[in-house]
Amino acid sequence: MKNLGGLMKQAQMMQQKMAEVQAKLEEMEVTGVSGGGMVQLTLNGKGDMRRIVIDPAAIDPDDKGVLEDLVLAAHNDARQKVEQTMREEMQKVTGGLNLPAGMKLPF
């Protein structure tokens, strides 16, 4: 039963670390960029949009599709950065714990 007690203690510690990571990610901000910096879109670690900056040169009333594509590209860039940061932070928490394929920790 000593092993069970130790396992429970480790699980509680991991749960506490995960809560800390979640709080850290919520405060973190990541900026995605497209069009050589013409569009910058900032997300927090939960994926909530915080701000968007659009260079006036990117605004062409006769071709709004270009601006729409730039906004999408900046969002995708920011989202990928958020996901990468989450993976890195979770790796720190799990300490290289090898989880079975497809198994994810709640986040």
PDB file of N, CA and C in Angstrom:
ATOM      1  N   MET A   1       0.804  -1.204   0.000  1.00  0.00           N
ATOM      2  CA  MET A   1       0.000   0.000   0.000  1.00  0.00           C
ATOM      3  C   MET A   1       0.849   1.272   0.000  1.00  0.00           C
ATOM      4  N   LYS A   2       2.122   1.149   0.336  1.00  0.00           N
ATOM      5  CA  LYS A   2       2.996   2.319   0.310  1.00  0.00           C
ATOM      6  C   LYS A   2       3.090   2.877  -1.098  1.00  0.00           C
ATOM      7  N   ASN A   3       3.120   2.000  -2.093  1.00  0.00           N
ATOM      8  CA  ASN A   3       3.202   2.454  -3.477  1.00  0.00           C
ATOM      9  C   ASN A   3       1.965   3.231  -3.881  1.00  0.00           C
ATOM     10  N   LEU A   4       0.808   2.801  -3.414  1.00  0.00           N
ATOM     11  CA  LEU A   4      -0.441   3.496  -3.738  1.00  0.00           C
ATOM     12  C   LEU A   4      -0.439   4.900  -3.144  1.00  0.00           C
ATOM     13  N   GLY A   5       0.028   5.030  -1.927  1.00  0.00           N
ATOM     14  CA  GLY A   5       0.109   6.343  -1.285  1.00  0.00           C
ATOM     15  C   GLY A   5       1.059   7.267  -2.033  1.00  0.00           C
ATOM     16  N   GLY A   6       2.180   6.720  -2.453  1.00  0.00           N
ATOM     17  CA  GLY A   6       3.148   7.514  -3.215  1.00  0.00           C
ATOM     18  C   GLY A   6       2.603   7.915  -4.562  1.00  0.00           C
ATOM     19  N   LEU A   7       1.897   6.997  -5.187  1.00  0.00           N
ATOM     20  CA  LEU A   7       1.285   7.287  -6.479  1.00  0.00           C
ATOM     21  C   LEU A   7       0.237   8.384  -6.363  1.00  0.00           C
ATOM     22  N   MET A   8      -0.564   8.326  -5.306  1.00  0.00           N
ATOM     23  CA  MET A   8      -1.592   9.355  -5.086  1.00  0.00           C
ATOM     24  C   MET A   8      -0.941  10.720  -4.844  1.00  0.00           C
ATOM     25  N   LYS A   9       0.153  10.716  -4.098  1.00  0.00           N
ATOM     26  CA  LYS A   9       0.858  11.972  -3.835  1.00  0.00           C
ATOM     27  C   LYS A   9       1.418  12.559  -5.128  1.00  0.00           C
ATOM     28  N   GLN A  10       1.989  11.694  -5.977  1.00  0.00           N
ATOM     29  CA  GLN A  10       2.504  12.160  -7.269  1.00  0.00           C
ATOM     30  C   GLN A  10       1.389  12.707  -8.138  1.00  0.00           C
ATOM     31  N   ALA A  11       0.241  12.042  -8.135  1.00  0.00           N
ATOM     32  CA  ALA A  11      -0.900  12.501  -8.930  1.00  0.00           C
ATOM     33  C   ALA A  11      -1.378  13.861  -8.451  1.00  0.00           C
ATOM     34  N   GLN A  12      -1.412  14.060  -7.147  1.00  0.00           N
ATOM     35  CA  GLN A  12      -1.827  15.358  -6.599  1.00  0.00           C
ATOM     36  C   GLN A  12      -0.836  16.450  -6.977  1.00  0.00           C
ATOM     37  N   MET A  13       0.448  16.134  -6.926  1.00  0.00           N
ATOM     38  CA  MET A  13       1.464  17.111  -7.296  1.00  0.00           C
ATOM     39  C   MET A  13       1.348  17.465  -8.773  1.00  0.00           C
ATOM     40  N   MET A  14       1.116  16.455  -9.623  1.00  0.00           N
ATOM     41  CA  MET A  14       0.974  16.706 -11.051  1.00  0.00           C
ATOM     42  C   MET A  14      -0.267  17.553 -11.312  1.00  0.00           C
ATOM     43  N   GLN A  15      -1.341  17.280 -10.604  1.00  0.00           N
ATOM     44  CA  GLN A  15      -2.571  18.048 -10.766  1.00  0.00           C
ATOM     45  C   GLN A  15      -2.340  19.509 -10.379  1.00  0.00           C
ATOM     46  N   GLN A  16      -1.604  19.727  -9.313  1.00  0.00           N
ATOM     47  CA  GLN A  16      -1.294  21.098  -8.888  1.00  0.00           C
ATOM     48  C   GLN A  16      -0.431  21.797  -9.937  1.00  0.00           C
ATOM     49  N   LYS A  17       0.553  21.097 -10.472  1.00  0.00           N
ATOM     50  CA  LYS A  17       1.415  21.688 -11.499  1.00  0.00           C
ATOM     51  C   LYS A  17       0.604  22.014 -12.758  1.00  0.00           C
ATOM     52  N   MET A  18      -0.325  21.137 -13.106  1.00  0.00           N
ATOM     53  CA  MET A  18      -1.151  21.388 -14.286  1.00  0.00           C
ATOM     54  C   MET A  18      -2.010  22.635 -14.087  1.00  0.00           C
ATOM     55  N   ALA A  19      -2.543  22.822 -12.892  1.00  0.00           N
ATOM     56  CA  ALA A  19      -3.334  24.022 -12.605  1.00  0.00           C
ATOM     57  C   ALA A  19      -2.464  25.268 -12.735  1.00  0.00           C
ATOM     58  N   GLU A  20      -1.219  25.176 -12.285  1.00  0.00           N
ATOM     59  CA  GLU A  20      -0.298  26.305 -12.410  1.00  0.00           C
ATOM     60  C   GLU A  20      -0.001  26.609 -13.874  1.00  0.00           C
ATOM     61  N   VAL A  21       0.188  25.565 -14.671  1.00  0.00           N
ATOM     62  CA  VAL A  21       0.455  25.746 -16.098  1.00  0.00           C
ATOM     63  C   VAL A  21      -0.748  26.386 -16.776  1.00  0.00           C
ATOM     64  N   GLN A  22      -1.946  25.937 -16.442  1.00  0.00           N
ATOM     65  CA  GLN A  22      -3.152  26.509 -17.036  1.00  0.00           C
ATOM     66  C   GLN A  22      -3.257  28.001 -16.725  1.00  0.00           C
ATOM     67  N   ALA A  23      -2.977  28.379 -15.482  1.00  0.00           N
ATOM     68  CA  ALA A  23      -3.019  29.795 -15.110  1.00  0.00           C
ATOM     69  C   ALA A  23      -1.956  30.585 -15.866  1.00  0.00           C
ATOM     70  N   LYS A  24      -0.780  29.993 -15.998  1.00  0.00           N
ATOM     71  CA  LYS A  24       0.310  30.656 -16.726  1.00  0.00           C
ATOM     72  C   LYS A  24      -0.060  30.855 -18.194  1.00  0.00           C
ATOM     73  N   LEU A  25      -0.643  29.824 -18.804  1.00  0.00           N
ATOM     74  CA  LEU A  25      -1.016  29.919 -20.213  1.00  0.00           C
ATOM     75  C   LEU A  25      -2.115  30.950 -20.437  1.00  0.00           C
ATOM     76  N   GLU A  26      -3.023  31.068 -19.491  1.00  0.00           N
ATOM     77  CA  GLU A  26      -4.102  32.036 -19.641  1.00  0.00           C
ATOM     78  C   GLU A  26      -3.553  33.471 -19.651  1.00  0.00           C
ATOM     79  N   GLU A  27      -2.493  33.702 -18.910  1.00  0.00           N
ATOM     80  CA  GLU A  27      -1.889  35.025 -18.847  1.00  0.00           C
ATOM     81  C   GLU A  27      -0.937  35.297 -20.012  1.00  0.00           C
ATOM     82  N   MET A  28      -0.405  34.227 -20.598  1.00  0.00           N
ATOM     83  CA  MET A  28       0.553  34.357 -21.688  1.00  0.00           C
ATOM     84  C   MET A  28      -0.121  34.940 -22.929  1.00  0.00           C
ATOM     85  N   GLU A  29       0.625  35.694 -23.695  1.00  0.00           N
ATOM     86  CA  GLU A  29       0.131  36.199 -24.969  1.00  0.00           C
ATOM     87  C   GLU A  29       1.120  35.831 -26.066  1.00  0.00           C
ATOM     88  N   VAL A  30       0.568  35.400 -27.205  1.00  0.00           N
ATOM     89  CA  VAL A  30       1.371  34.999 -28.355  1.00  0.00           C
ATOM     90  C   VAL A  30       0.837  35.745 -29.568  1.00  0.00           C
ATOM     91  N   THR A  31       1.742  36.279 -30.370  1.00  0.00           N
ATOM     92  CA  THR A  31       1.336  37.044 -31.539  1.00  0.00           C
ATOM     93  C   THR A  31       1.687  36.290 -32.813  1.00  0.00           C
ATOM     94  N   GLY A  32       0.680  36.147 -33.669  1.00  0.00           N
ATOM     95  CA  GLY A  32       0.873  35.586 -34.993  1.00  0.00           C
ATOM     96  C   GLY A  32       0.980  36.721 -35.989  1.00  0.00           C
ATOM     97  N   VAL A  33       1.769  36.513 -37.015  1.00  0.00           N
ATOM     98  CA  VAL A  33       2.041  37.568 -37.985  1.00  0.00           C
ATOM     99  C   VAL A  33       1.834  37.025 -39.393  1.00  0.00           C
ATOM    100  N   SER A  34       1.345  37.896 -40.279  1.00  0.00           N
ATOM    101  CA  SER A  34       1.255  37.528 -41.697  1.00  0.00           C
ATOM    102  C   SER A  34       1.499  38.771 -42.543  1.00  0.00           C
ATOM    103  N   GLY A  35       1.733  38.532 -43.818  1.00  0.00           N
ATOM    104  CA  GLY A  35       1.955  39.644 -44.738  1.00  0.00           C
ATOM    105  C   GLY A  35       3.176  40.466 -44.381  1.00  0.00           C
ATOM    106  N   GLY A  36       4.217  39.803 -43.891  1.00  0.00           N
ATOM    107  CA  GLY A  36       5.430  40.535 -43.530  1.00  0.00           C
ATOM    108  C   GLY A  36       5.215  41.512 -42.389  1.00  0.00           C
ATOM    109  N   GLY A  37       4.274  41.207 -41.507  1.00  0.00           N
ATOM    110  CA  GLY A  37       3.991  42.062 -40.359  1.00  0.00           C
ATOM    111  C   GLY A  37       2.829  43.010 -40.576  1.00  0.00           C
ATOM    112  N   MET A  38       2.194  42.928 -41.744  1.00  0.00           N
ATOM    113  CA  MET A  38       1.069  43.831 -42.026  1.00  0.00           C
ATOM    114  C   MET A  38      -0.135  43.523 -41.138  1.00  0.00           C
ATOM    115  N   VAL A  39      -0.276  42.254 -40.734  1.00  0.00           N
ATOM    116  CA  VAL A  39      -1.341  41.870 -39.818  1.00  0.00           C
ATOM    117  C   VAL A  39      -0.710  41.132 -38.652  1.00  0.00           C
ATOM    118  N   GLN A  40      -1.038  41.584 -37.437  1.00  0.00           N
ATOM    119  CA  GLN A  40      -0.558  40.952 -36.217  1.00  0.00           C
ATOM    120  C   GLN A  40      -1.769  40.657 -35.343  1.00  0.00           C
ATOM    121  N   LEU A  41      -1.871  39.420 -34.907  1.00  0.00           N
ATOM    122  CA  LEU A  41      -3.021  38.988 -34.131  1.00  0.00           C
ATOM    123  C   LEU A  41      -2.514  38.300 -32.869  1.00  0.00           C
ATOM    124  N   THR A  42      -2.988  38.745 -31.717  1.00  0.00           N
ATOM    125  CA  THR A  42      -2.496  38.233 -30.449  1.00  0.00           C
ATOM    126  C   THR A  42      -3.577  37.402 -29.759  1.00  0.00           C
ATOM    127  N   LEU A  43      -3.178  36.189 -29.332  1.00  0.00           N
ATOM    128  CA  LEU A  43      -4.046  35.284 -28.589  1.00  0.00           C
ATOM    129  C   LEU A  43      -3.436  35.035 -27.220  1.00  0.00           C
ATOM    130  N   ASN A  44      -4.301  34.719 -26.239  1.00  0.00           N
ATOM    131  CA  ASN A  44      -3.747  34.251 -24.970  1.00  0.00           C
ATOM    132  C   ASN A  44      -3.555  32.746 -25.085  1.00  0.00           C
ATOM    133  N   GLY A  45      -3.055  32.133 -24.039  1.00  0.00           N
ATOM    134  CA  GLY A  45      -2.759  30.710 -24.069  1.00  0.00           C
ATOM    135  C   GLY A  45      -3.978  29.818 -24.182  1.00  0.00           C
ATOM    136  N   LYS A  46      -5.161  30.371 -23.935  1.00  0.00           N
ATOM    137  CA  LYS A  46      -6.391  29.596 -24.095  1.00  0.00           C
ATOM    138  C   LYS A  46      -6.970  29.752 -25.492  1.00  0.00           C
ATOM    139  N   GLY A  47      -6.346  30.605 -26.301  1.00  0.00           N
ATOM    140  CA  GLY A  47      -6.820  30.813 -27.670  1.00  0.00           C
ATOM    141  C   GLY A  47      -7.772  31.977 -27.817  1.00  0.00           C
ATOM    142  N   ASP A  48      -8.000  32.733 -26.746  1.00  0.00           N
ATOM    143  CA  ASP A  48      -8.870  33.908 -26.823  1.00  0.00           C
ATOM    144  C   ASP A  48      -8.111  35.059 -27.467  1.00  0.00           C
ATOM    145  N   MET A  49      -8.748  35.730 -28.420  1.00  0.00           N
ATOM    146  CA  MET A  49      -8.101  36.839 -29.104  1.00  0.00           C
ATOM    147  C   MET A  49      -8.028  38.049 -28.168  1.00  0.00           C
ATOM    148  N   ARG A  50      -6.842  38.622 -28.086  1.00  0.00           N
ATOM    149  CA  ARG A  50      -6.618  39.795 -27.233  1.00  0.00           C
ATOM    150  C   ARG A  50      -6.592  41.085 -28.043  1.00  0.00           C
ATOM    151  N   ARG A  51      -5.970  41.018 -29.230  1.00  0.00           N
ATOM    152  CA  ARG A  51      -5.921  42.228 -30.052  1.00  0.00           C
ATOM    153  C   ARG A  51      -5.518  41.864 -31.478  1.00  0.00           C
ATOM    154  N   ILE A  52      -5.800  42.793 -32.363  1.00  0.00           N
ATOM    155  CA  ILE A  52      -5.386  42.644 -33.758  1.00  0.00           C
ATOM    156  C   ILE A  52      -4.904  44.009 -34.225  1.00  0.00           C
ATOM    157  N   VAL A  53      -3.792  44.012 -34.955  1.00  0.00           N
ATOM    158  CA  VAL A  53      -3.221  45.234 -35.505  1.00  0.00           C
ATOM    159  C   VAL A  53      -3.111  45.038 -37.014  1.00  0.00           C
ATOM    160  N   ILE A  54      -3.685  45.974 -37.772  1.00  0.00           N
ATOM    161  CA  ILE A  54      -3.667  45.890 -39.229  1.00  0.00           C
ATOM    162  C   ILE A  54      -3.026  47.151 -39.779  1.00  0.00           C
ATOM    163  N   ASP A  55      -1.966  46.963 -40.537  1.00  0.00           N
ATOM    164  CA  ASP A  55      -1.301  48.081 -41.207  1.00  0.00           C
ATOM    165  C   ASP A  55      -2.271  48.653 -42.242  1.00  0.00           C
ATOM    166  N   PRO A  56      -2.445  49.973 -42.278  1.00  0.00           N
ATOM    167  CA  PRO A  56      -3.358  50.565 -43.259  1.00  0.00           C
ATOM    168  C   PRO A  56      -3.041  50.179 -44.708  1.00  0.00           C
ATOM    169  N   ALA A  57      -1.790  49.853 -44.990  1.00  0.00           N
ATOM    170  CA  ALA A  57      -1.416  49.448 -46.347  1.00  0.00           C
ATOM    171  C   ALA A  57      -2.071  48.125 -46.747  1.00  0.00           C
ATOM    172  N   ALA A  58      -2.522  47.353 -45.749  1.00  0.00           N
ATOM    173  CA  ALA A  58      -3.162  46.063 -46.034  1.00  0.00           C
ATOM    174  C   ALA A  58      -4.645  46.219 -46.363  1.00  0.00           C
ATOM    175  N   ILE A  59      -5.157  47.427 -46.203  1.00  0.00           N
ATOM    176  CA  ILE A  59      -6.585  47.657 -46.408  1.00  0.00           C
ATOM    177  C   ILE A  59      -6.827  48.209 -47.811  1.00  0.00           C
ATOM    178  N   ASP A  60      -7.379  47.369 -48.652  1.00  0.00           N
ATOM    179  CA  ASP A  60      -7.740  47.751 -50.015  1.00  0.00           C
ATOM    180  C   ASP A  60      -9.240  47.486 -50.164  1.00  0.00           C
ATOM    181  N   PRO A  61     -10.045  48.543 -50.186  1.00  0.00           N
ATOM    182  CA  PRO A  61     -11.491  48.350 -50.260  1.00  0.00           C
ATOM    183  C   PRO A  61     -11.941  47.570 -51.495  1.00  0.00           C
ATOM    184  N   ASP A  62     -11.117  47.560 -52.521  1.00  0.00           N
ATOM    185  CA  ASP A  62     -11.473  46.848 -53.738  1.00  0.00           C
ATOM    186  C   ASP A  62     -11.075  45.369 -53.701  1.00  0.00           C
ATOM    187  N   ASP A  63     -10.311  44.975 -52.669  1.00  0.00           N
ATOM    188  CA  ASP A  63      -9.883  43.581 -52.579  1.00  0.00           C
ATOM    189  C   ASP A  63      -9.833  43.142 -51.122  1.00  0.00           C
ATOM    190  N   LYS A  64     -10.999  43.037 -50.510  1.00  0.00           N
ATOM    191  CA  LYS A  64     -11.061  42.681 -49.095  1.00  0.00           C
ATOM    192  C   LYS A  64     -10.623  41.238 -48.844  1.00  0.00           C
ATOM    193  N   GLY A  65     -10.634  40.405 -49.876  1.00  0.00           N
ATOM    194  CA  GLY A  65     -10.222  39.015 -49.728  1.00  0.00           C
ATOM    195  C   GLY A  65      -8.786  38.866 -49.280  1.00  0.00           C
ATOM    196  N   VAL A  66      -7.916  39.753 -49.744  1.00  0.00           N
ATOM    197  CA  VAL A  66      -6.507  39.705 -49.333  1.00  0.00           C
ATOM    198  C   VAL A  66      -6.398  39.937 -47.829  1.00  0.00           C
ATOM    199  N   LEU A  67      -7.097  40.941 -47.334  1.00  0.00           N
ATOM    200  CA  LEU A  67      -7.062  41.231 -45.895  1.00  0.00           C
ATOM    201  C   LEU A  67      -7.637  40.067 -45.094  1.00  0.00           C
ATOM    202  N   GLU A  68      -8.726  39.485 -45.573  1.00  0.00           N
ATOM    203  CA  GLU A  68      -9.317  38.334 -44.887  1.00  0.00           C
ATOM    204  C   GLU A  68      -8.310  37.189 -44.802  1.00  0.00           C
ATOM    205  N   ASP A  69      -7.603  36.931 -45.895  1.00  0.00           N
ATOM    206  CA  ASP A  69      -6.600  35.867 -45.905  1.00  0.00           C
ATOM    207  C   ASP A  69      -5.451  36.175 -44.946  1.00  0.00           C
ATOM    208  N   LEU A  70      -5.041  37.439 -44.882  1.00  0.00           N
ATOM    209  CA  LEU A  70      -3.967  37.825 -43.970  1.00  0.00           C
ATOM    210  C   LEU A  70      -4.381  37.635 -42.519  1.00  0.00           C
ATOM    211  N   VAL A  71      -5.628  37.962 -42.193  1.00  0.00           N
ATOM    212  CA  VAL A  71      -6.125  37.784 -40.823  1.00  0.00           C
ATOM    213  C   VAL A  71      -6.149  36.293 -40.475  1.00  0.00           C
ATOM    214  N   LEU A  72      -6.644  35.473 -41.385  1.00  0.00           N
ATOM    215  CA  LEU A  72      -6.667  34.024 -41.148  1.00  0.00           C
ATOM    216  C   LEU A  72      -5.255  33.472 -40.962  1.00  0.00           C
ATOM    217  N   ALA A  73      -4.333  33.903 -41.794  1.00  0.00           N
ATOM    218  CA  ALA A  73      -2.953  33.415 -41.702  1.00  0.00           C
ATOM    219  C   ALA A  73      -2.313  33.830 -40.372  1.00  0.00           C
ATOM    220  N   ALA A  74      -2.566  35.061 -39.931  1.00  0.00           N
ATOM    221  CA  ALA A  74      -2.011  35.527 -38.658  1.00  0.00           C
ATOM    222  C   ALA A  74      -2.610  34.731 -37.500  1.00  0.00           C
ATOM    223  N   HIS A  75      -3.916  34.458 -37.582  1.00  0.00           N
ATOM    224  CA  HIS A  75      -4.568  33.665 -36.535  1.00  0.00           C
ATOM    225  C   HIS A  75      -3.981  32.255 -36.483  1.00  0.00           C
ATOM    226  N   ASN A  76      -3.813  31.639 -37.633  1.00  0.00           N
ATOM    227  CA  ASN A  76      -3.245  30.292 -37.670  1.00  0.00           C
ATOM    228  C   ASN A  76      -1.823  30.268 -37.124  1.00  0.00           C
ATOM    229  N   ASP A  77      -1.050  31.289 -37.428  1.00  0.00           N
ATOM    230  CA  ASP A  77       0.319  31.397 -36.918  1.00  0.00           C
ATOM    231  C   ASP A  77       0.302  31.489 -35.394  1.00  0.00           C
ATOM    232  N   ALA A  78      -0.559  32.343 -34.850  1.00  0.00           N
ATOM    233  CA  ALA A  78      -0.647  32.503 -33.399  1.00  0.00           C
ATOM    234  C   ALA A  78      -1.129  31.213 -32.737  1.00  0.00           C
ATOM    235  N   ARG A  79      -2.129  30.563 -33.334  1.00  0.00           N
ATOM    236  CA  ARG A  79      -2.676  29.323 -32.764  1.00  0.00           C
ATOM    237  C   ARG A  79      -1.600  28.231 -32.711  1.00  0.00           C
ATOM    238  N   GLN A  80      -0.798  28.128 -33.773  1.00  0.00           N
ATOM    239  CA  GLN A  80       0.278  27.133 -33.785  1.00  0.00           C
ATOM    240  C   GLN A  80       1.299  27.416 -32.686  1.00  0.00           C
ATOM    241  N   LYS A  81       1.595  28.692 -32.466  1.00  0.00           N
ATOM    242  CA  LYS A  81       2.539  29.063 -31.411  1.00  0.00           C
ATOM    243  C   LYS A  81       1.966  28.730 -30.033  1.00  0.00           C
ATOM    244  N   VAL A  82       0.671  28.966 -29.839  1.00  0.00           N
ATOM    245  CA  VAL A  82       0.021  28.627 -28.569  1.00  0.00           C
ATOM    246  C   VAL A  82       0.097  27.117 -28.338  1.00  0.00           C
ATOM    247  N   GLU A  83      -0.233  26.345 -29.354  1.00  0.00           N
ATOM    248  CA  GLU A  83      -0.215  24.887 -29.221  1.00  0.00           C
ATOM    249  C   GLU A  83       1.188  24.374 -28.923  1.00  0.00           C
ATOM    250  N   GLN A  84       2.198  24.939 -29.566  1.00  0.00           N
ATOM    251  CA  GLN A  84       3.577  24.539 -29.309  1.00  0.00           C
ATOM    252  C   GLN A  84       3.973  24.863 -27.868  1.00  0.00           C
ATOM    253  N   THR A  85       3.591  26.034 -27.405  1.00  0.00           N
ATOM    254  CA  THR A  85       3.905  26.420 -26.028  1.00  0.00           C
ATOM    255  C   THR A  85       3.207  25.491 -25.043  1.00  0.00           C
ATOM    256  N   MET A  86       1.945  25.133 -25.323  1.00  0.00           N
ATOM    257  CA  MET A  86       1.221  24.203 -24.457  1.00  0.00           C
ATOM    258  C   MET A  86       1.932  22.857 -24.396  1.00  0.00           C
ATOM    259  N   ARG A  87       2.367  22.358 -25.549  1.00  0.00           N
ATOM    260  CA  ARG A  87       3.086  21.075 -25.569  1.00  0.00           C
ATOM    261  C   ARG A  87       4.354  21.150 -24.719  1.00  0.00           C
ATOM    262  N   GLU A  88       5.089  22.240 -24.863  1.00  0.00           N
ATOM    263  CA  GLU A  88       6.330  22.395 -24.113  1.00  0.00           C
ATOM    264  C   GLU A  88       6.062  22.475 -22.612  1.00  0.00           C
ATOM    265  N   GLU A  89       5.039  23.220 -22.215  1.00  0.00           N
ATOM    266  CA  GLU A  89       4.710  23.352 -20.798  1.00  0.00           C
ATOM    267  C   GLU A  89       4.215  22.026 -20.224  1.00  0.00           C
ATOM    268  N   MET A  90       3.414  21.296 -20.996  1.00  0.00           N
ATOM    269  CA  MET A  90       2.921  20.005 -20.531  1.00  0.00           C
ATOM    270  C   MET A  90       4.058  19.004 -20.413  1.00  0.00           C
ATOM    271  N   GLN A  91       5.042  19.101 -21.291  1.00  0.00           N
ATOM    272  CA  GLN A  91       6.207  18.218 -21.216  1.00  0.00           C
ATOM    273  C   GLN A  91       6.943  18.450 -19.894  1.00  0.00           C
ATOM    274  N   LYS A  92       7.001  19.706 -19.460  1.00  0.00           N
ATOM    275  CA  LYS A  92       7.640  20.015 -18.181  1.00  0.00           C
ATOM    276  C   LYS A  92       6.869  19.376 -17.026  1.00  0.00           C
ATOM    277  N   VAL A  93       5.543  19.430 -17.091  1.00  0.00           N
ATOM    278  CA  VAL A  93       4.713  18.891 -16.014  1.00  0.00           C
ATOM    279  C   VAL A  93       4.799  17.375 -15.959  1.00  0.00           C
ATOM    280  N   THR A  94       4.711  16.755 -17.116  1.00  0.00           N
ATOM    281  CA  THR A  94       4.697  15.294 -17.140  1.00  0.00           C
ATOM    282  C   THR A  94       6.095  14.717 -16.971  1.00  0.00           C
ATOM    283  N   GLY A  95       7.104  15.553 -17.134  1.00  0.00           N
ATOM    284  CA  GLY A  95       8.475  15.104 -16.949  1.00  0.00           C
ATOM    285  C   GLY A  95       8.865  13.970 -17.875  1.00  0.00           C
ATOM    286  N   GLY A  96       8.351  14.026 -19.093  1.00  0.00           N
ATOM    287  CA  GLY A  96       8.681  12.992 -20.052  1.00  0.00           C
ATOM    288  C   GLY A  96       7.865  11.726 -19.871  1.00  0.00           C
ATOM    289  N   LEU A  97       6.807  11.791 -19.081  1.00  0.00           N
ATOM    290  CA  LEU A  97       5.929  10.648 -18.872  1.00  0.00           C
ATOM    291  C   LEU A  97       5.413  10.155 -20.212  1.00  0.00           C
ATOM    292  N   ASN A  98       5.641   8.909 -20.514  1.00  0.00           N
ATOM    293  CA  ASN A  98       5.211   8.356 -21.793  1.00  0.00           C
ATOM    294  C   ASN A  98       3.765   7.906 -21.695  1.00  0.00           C
ATOM    295  N   LEU A  99       2.870   8.708 -22.221  1.00  0.00           N
ATOM    296  CA  LEU A  99       1.457   8.359 -22.235  1.00  0.00           C
ATOM    297  C   LEU A  99       1.162   7.539 -23.472  1.00  0.00           C
ATOM    298  N   PRO A 100       0.208   6.621 -23.368  1.00  0.00           N
ATOM    299  CA  PRO A 100      -0.167   5.831 -24.541  1.00  0.00           C
ATOM    300  C   PRO A 100      -0.658   6.749 -25.672  1.00  0.00           C
ATOM    301  N   ALA A 101      -0.475   6.313 -26.911  1.00  0.00           N
ATOM    302  CA  ALA A 101      -0.890   7.097 -28.070  1.00  0.00           C
ATOM    303  C   ALA A 101      -2.363   7.450 -27.956  1.00  0.00           C
ATOM    304  N   GLY A 102      -2.676   8.688 -28.201  1.00  0.00           N
ATOM    305  CA  GLY A 102      -4.063   9.152 -28.154  1.00  0.00           C
ATOM    306  C   GLY A 102      -4.530   9.584 -26.787  1.00  0.00           C
ATOM    307  N   MET A 103      -3.790   9.275 -25.745  1.00  0.00           N
ATOM    308  CA  MET A 103      -4.195   9.674 -24.402  1.00  0.00           C
ATOM    309  C   MET A 103      -3.692  11.074 -24.136  1.00  0.00           C
ATOM    310  N   LYS A 104      -4.615  11.924 -23.708  1.00  0.00           N
ATOM    311  CA  LYS A 104      -4.244  13.307 -23.405  1.00  0.00           C
ATOM    312  C   LYS A 104      -4.607  13.599 -21.963  1.00  0.00           C
ATOM    313  N   LEU A 105      -3.785  14.421 -21.333  1.00  0.00           N
ATOM    314  CA  LEU A 105      -4.118  14.869 -20.002  1.00  0.00           C
ATOM    315  C   LEU A 105      -5.164  15.970 -20.114  1.00  0.00           C
ATOM    316  N   PRO A 106      -6.064  16.073 -19.156  1.00  0.00           N
ATOM    317  CA  PRO A 106      -7.078  17.127 -19.230  1.00  0.00           C
ATOM    318  C   PRO A 106      -6.425  18.492 -19.156  1.00  0.00           C
ATOM    319  N   PHE A 107      -6.890  19.391 -20.039  1.00  0.00           N
ATOM    320  CA  PHE A 107      -6.281  20.713 -20.080  1.00  0.00           C
ATOM    321  C   PHE A 107      -7.268  21.754 -20.417  1.00  0.00           C
TER     322      PHE A 107
END
